[in-house]
Amino acid sequence: MSSSLTAQAEKKLQAPPWFWWAAWVCVLSGIIVMGFLIIYQIDERLSLYDQILELRVQQDDALEELESLKIERGSERSYERVVDIAVNELQMQFPNKVEVTGSETIE
């Protein structure tokens, strides 16, 4: 009687073959889906990295333009300063209209 109880217990513990096939299909499907998700994430990260590099190039270009504009603004201010000193401190007068004669050449 004890042998028949253990035989029944063993039969109850064993799963049918279709269950194992279904389990393997689920595991393999999960692995494949995870692989595709990882590939998608890698592609997304690479596109973000490319965008960051493009933005850095744009930032460098903008900084170069800013530096040139600062230099230009500084030269304009220095010219204005020279004109202010000439007019206010040295009492210089600048002509309103300049005419070019035929013998003079302007380069």
PDB file of C-alpha atoms in Angstrom:
ATOM      1  CA  MET A   1       0.000   0.000   0.000  1.00  0.00           C
ATOM      2  CA  SER A   2       2.802   2.397   0.711  1.00  0.00           C
ATOM      3  CA  SER A   3       4.301   1.639  -2.714  1.00  0.00           C
ATOM      4  CA  SER A   4       1.018   2.513  -4.421  1.00  0.00           C
ATOM      5  CA  LEU A   5       0.883   5.836  -2.524  1.00  0.00           C
ATOM      6  CA  THR A   6       4.402   6.768  -3.608  1.00  0.00           C
ATOM      7  CA  ALA A   7       3.596   5.817  -7.224  1.00  0.00           C
ATOM      8  CA  GLN A   8       0.524   8.059  -7.141  1.00  0.00           C
ATOM      9  CA  ALA A   9       2.563  10.879  -5.572  1.00  0.00           C
ATOM     10  CA  GLU A  10       5.207  10.561  -8.315  1.00  0.00           C
ATOM     11  CA  LYS A  11       2.537  10.685 -11.021  1.00  0.00           C
ATOM     12  CA  LYS A  12       1.074  13.826  -9.478  1.00  0.00           C
ATOM     13  CA  LEU A  13       4.483  15.532  -9.290  1.00  0.00           C
ATOM     14  CA  GLN A  14       5.400  14.946 -12.940  1.00  0.00           C
ATOM     15  CA  ALA A  15       4.138  17.508 -15.434  1.00  0.00           C
ATOM     16  CA  PRO A  16       2.848  16.463 -18.843  1.00  0.00           C
ATOM     17  CA  PRO A  17       5.230  16.862 -21.831  1.00  0.00           C
ATOM     18  CA  TRP A  18       3.191  19.629 -23.438  1.00  0.00           C
ATOM     19  CA  PHE A  19       3.771  21.758 -20.302  1.00  0.00           C
ATOM     20  CA  TRP A  20       7.543  21.501 -20.722  1.00  0.00           C
ATOM     21  CA  TRP A  21       7.285  22.454 -24.396  1.00  0.00           C
ATOM     22  CA  ALA A  22       5.119  25.433 -23.493  1.00  0.00           C
ATOM     23  CA  ALA A  23       7.552  26.460 -20.751  1.00  0.00           C
ATOM     24  CA  TRP A  24      10.511  26.305 -23.170  1.00  0.00           C
ATOM     25  CA  VAL A  25       8.599  28.303 -25.782  1.00  0.00           C
ATOM     26  CA  CYS A  26       7.799  30.965 -23.171  1.00  0.00           C
ATOM     27  CA  VAL A  27      11.421  31.140 -21.989  1.00  0.00           C
ATOM     28  CA  LEU A  28      12.803  31.361 -25.527  1.00  0.00           C
ATOM     29  CA  SER A  29      10.166  33.926 -26.502  1.00  0.00           C
ATOM     30  CA  GLY A  30      11.125  36.009 -23.487  1.00  0.00           C
ATOM     31  CA  ILE A  31      14.801  35.836 -24.421  1.00  0.00           C
ATOM     32  CA  ILE A  32      14.058  36.886 -28.004  1.00  0.00           C
ATOM     33  CA  VAL A  33      11.820  39.756 -26.894  1.00  0.00           C
ATOM     34  CA  MET A  34      14.474  40.964 -24.431  1.00  0.00           C
ATOM     35  CA  GLY A  35      17.066  40.827 -27.206  1.00  0.00           C
ATOM     36  CA  PHE A  36      14.913  43.006 -29.450  1.00  0.00           C
ATOM     37  CA  LEU A  37      14.285  45.441 -26.603  1.00  0.00           C
ATOM     38  CA  ILE A  38      18.011  45.688 -25.896  1.00  0.00           C
ATOM     39  CA  ILE A  39      18.740  46.337 -29.580  1.00  0.00           C
ATOM     40  CA  TYR A  40      16.036  49.025 -29.653  1.00  0.00           C
ATOM     41  CA  GLN A  41      17.469  50.707 -26.544  1.00  0.00           C
ATOM     42  CA  ILE A  42      20.993  50.625 -27.972  1.00  0.00           C
ATOM     43  CA  ASP A  43      19.763  52.213 -31.210  1.00  0.00           C
ATOM     44  CA  GLU A  44      17.898  54.882 -29.265  1.00  0.00           C
ATOM     45  CA  ARG A  45      20.968  55.658 -27.139  1.00  0.00           C
ATOM     46  CA  LEU A  46      23.170  55.925 -30.221  1.00  0.00           C
ATOM     47  CA  SER A  47      20.752  58.355 -31.859  1.00  0.00           C
ATOM     48  CA  LEU A  48      20.723  60.452 -28.673  1.00  0.00           C
ATOM     49  CA  TYR A  49      24.525  60.390 -28.618  1.00  0.00           C
ATOM     50  CA  ASP A  50      24.592  61.594 -32.247  1.00  0.00           C
ATOM     51  CA  GLN A  51      22.198  64.406 -31.350  1.00  0.00           C
ATOM     52  CA  ILE A  52      24.442  65.413 -28.443  1.00  0.00           C
ATOM     53  CA  LEU A  53      27.465  65.518 -30.745  1.00  0.00           C
ATOM     54  CA  GLU A  54      25.540  67.627 -33.262  1.00  0.00           C
ATOM     55  CA  LEU A  55      24.457  70.023 -30.508  1.00  0.00           C
ATOM     56  CA  ARG A  56      28.066  70.315 -29.307  1.00  0.00           C
ATOM     57  CA  VAL A  57      29.163  71.280 -32.817  1.00  0.00           C
ATOM     58  CA  GLN A  58      26.389  73.889 -32.949  1.00  0.00           C
ATOM     59  CA  GLN A  59      27.454  75.170 -29.526  1.00  0.00           C
ATOM     60  CA  ASP A  60      31.072  75.485 -30.662  1.00  0.00           C
ATOM     61  CA  ASP A  61      29.963  77.406 -33.759  1.00  0.00           C
ATOM     62  CA  ALA A  62      27.791  79.690 -31.632  1.00  0.00           C
ATOM     63  CA  LEU A  63      30.680  80.324 -29.213  1.00  0.00           C
ATOM     64  CA  GLU A  64      32.992  81.211 -32.105  1.00  0.00           C
ATOM     65  CA  GLU A  65      30.407  83.651 -33.456  1.00  0.00           C
ATOM     66  CA  LEU A  66      29.958  85.128 -29.977  1.00  0.00           C
ATOM     67  CA  GLU A  67      33.699  85.702 -29.651  1.00  0.00           C
ATOM     68  CA  SER A  68      33.871  87.426 -33.030  1.00  0.00           C
ATOM     69  CA  LEU A  69      30.874  89.595 -32.090  1.00  0.00           C
ATOM     70  CA  LYS A  70      32.545  90.523 -28.796  1.00  0.00           C
ATOM     71  CA  ILE A  71      35.686  91.549 -30.666  1.00  0.00           C
ATOM     72  CA  GLU A  72      33.616  93.553 -33.146  1.00  0.00           C
ATOM     73  CA  ARG A  73      31.696  95.264 -30.355  1.00  0.00           C
ATOM     74  CA  GLY A  74      34.949  96.058 -28.568  1.00  0.00           C
ATOM     75  CA  SER A  75      36.447  97.611 -31.685  1.00  0.00           C
ATOM     76  CA  GLU A  76      33.299  99.712 -32.216  1.00  0.00           C
ATOM     77  CA  ARG A  77      33.423 100.897 -28.611  1.00  0.00           C
ATOM     78  CA  SER A  78      37.081 101.786 -28.914  1.00  0.00           C
ATOM     79  CA  TYR A  79      36.317 103.774 -32.088  1.00  0.00           C
ATOM     80  CA  GLU A  80      33.475 105.571 -30.295  1.00  0.00           C
ATOM     81  CA  ARG A  81      35.844 106.292 -27.418  1.00  0.00           C
ATOM     82  CA  VAL A  82      38.405 107.790 -29.802  1.00  0.00           C
ATOM     83  CA  VAL A  83      35.728 109.978 -31.379  1.00  0.00           C
ATOM     84  CA  ASP A  84      34.501 111.098 -27.934  1.00  0.00           C
ATOM     85  CA  ILE A  85      38.020 112.023 -26.834  1.00  0.00           C
ATOM     86  CA  ALA A  86      38.690 113.839 -30.109  1.00  0.00           C
ATOM     87  CA  VAL A  87      35.481 115.871 -29.929  1.00  0.00           C
ATOM     88  CA  ASN A  88      35.205 116.526 -26.187  1.00  0.00           C
ATOM     89  CA  GLU A  89      38.794 116.764 -24.956  1.00  0.00           C
ATOM     90  CA  LEU A  90      40.642 117.867 -28.068  1.00  0.00           C
ATOM     91  CA  GLN A  91      37.789 119.974 -29.510  1.00  0.00           C
ATOM     92  CA  MET A  92      38.275 118.465 -32.959  1.00  0.00           C
ATOM     93  CA  GLN A  93      35.596 118.936 -35.584  1.00  0.00           C
ATOM     94  CA  PHE A  94      34.784 116.438 -38.268  1.00  0.00           C
ATOM     95  CA  PRO A  95      33.417 117.518 -41.650  1.00  0.00           C
ATOM     96  CA  ASN A  96      29.827 116.660 -42.469  1.00  0.00           C
ATOM     97  CA  LYS A  97      30.481 116.203 -46.165  1.00  0.00           C
ATOM     98  CA  VAL A  98      33.662 114.939 -47.788  1.00  0.00           C
ATOM     99  CA  GLU A  99      34.319 115.524 -51.474  1.00  0.00           C
ATOM    100  CA  VAL A 100      36.880 113.671 -53.505  1.00  0.00           C
ATOM    101  CA  THR A 101      38.845 115.609 -56.097  1.00  0.00           C
ATOM    102  CA  GLY A 102      40.058 114.047 -59.330  1.00  0.00           C
ATOM    103  CA  SER A 103      43.726 113.859 -58.294  1.00  0.00           C
ATOM    104  CA  GLU A 104      43.100 111.920 -55.079  1.00  0.00           C
ATOM    105  CA  THR A 105      42.585 108.172 -55.055  1.00  0.00           C
ATOM    106  CA  ILE A 106      40.767 106.294 -52.354  1.00  0.00           C
ATOM    107  CA  GLU A 107      41.740 102.748 -51.619  1.00  0.00           C
TER     108      GLU A 107
END
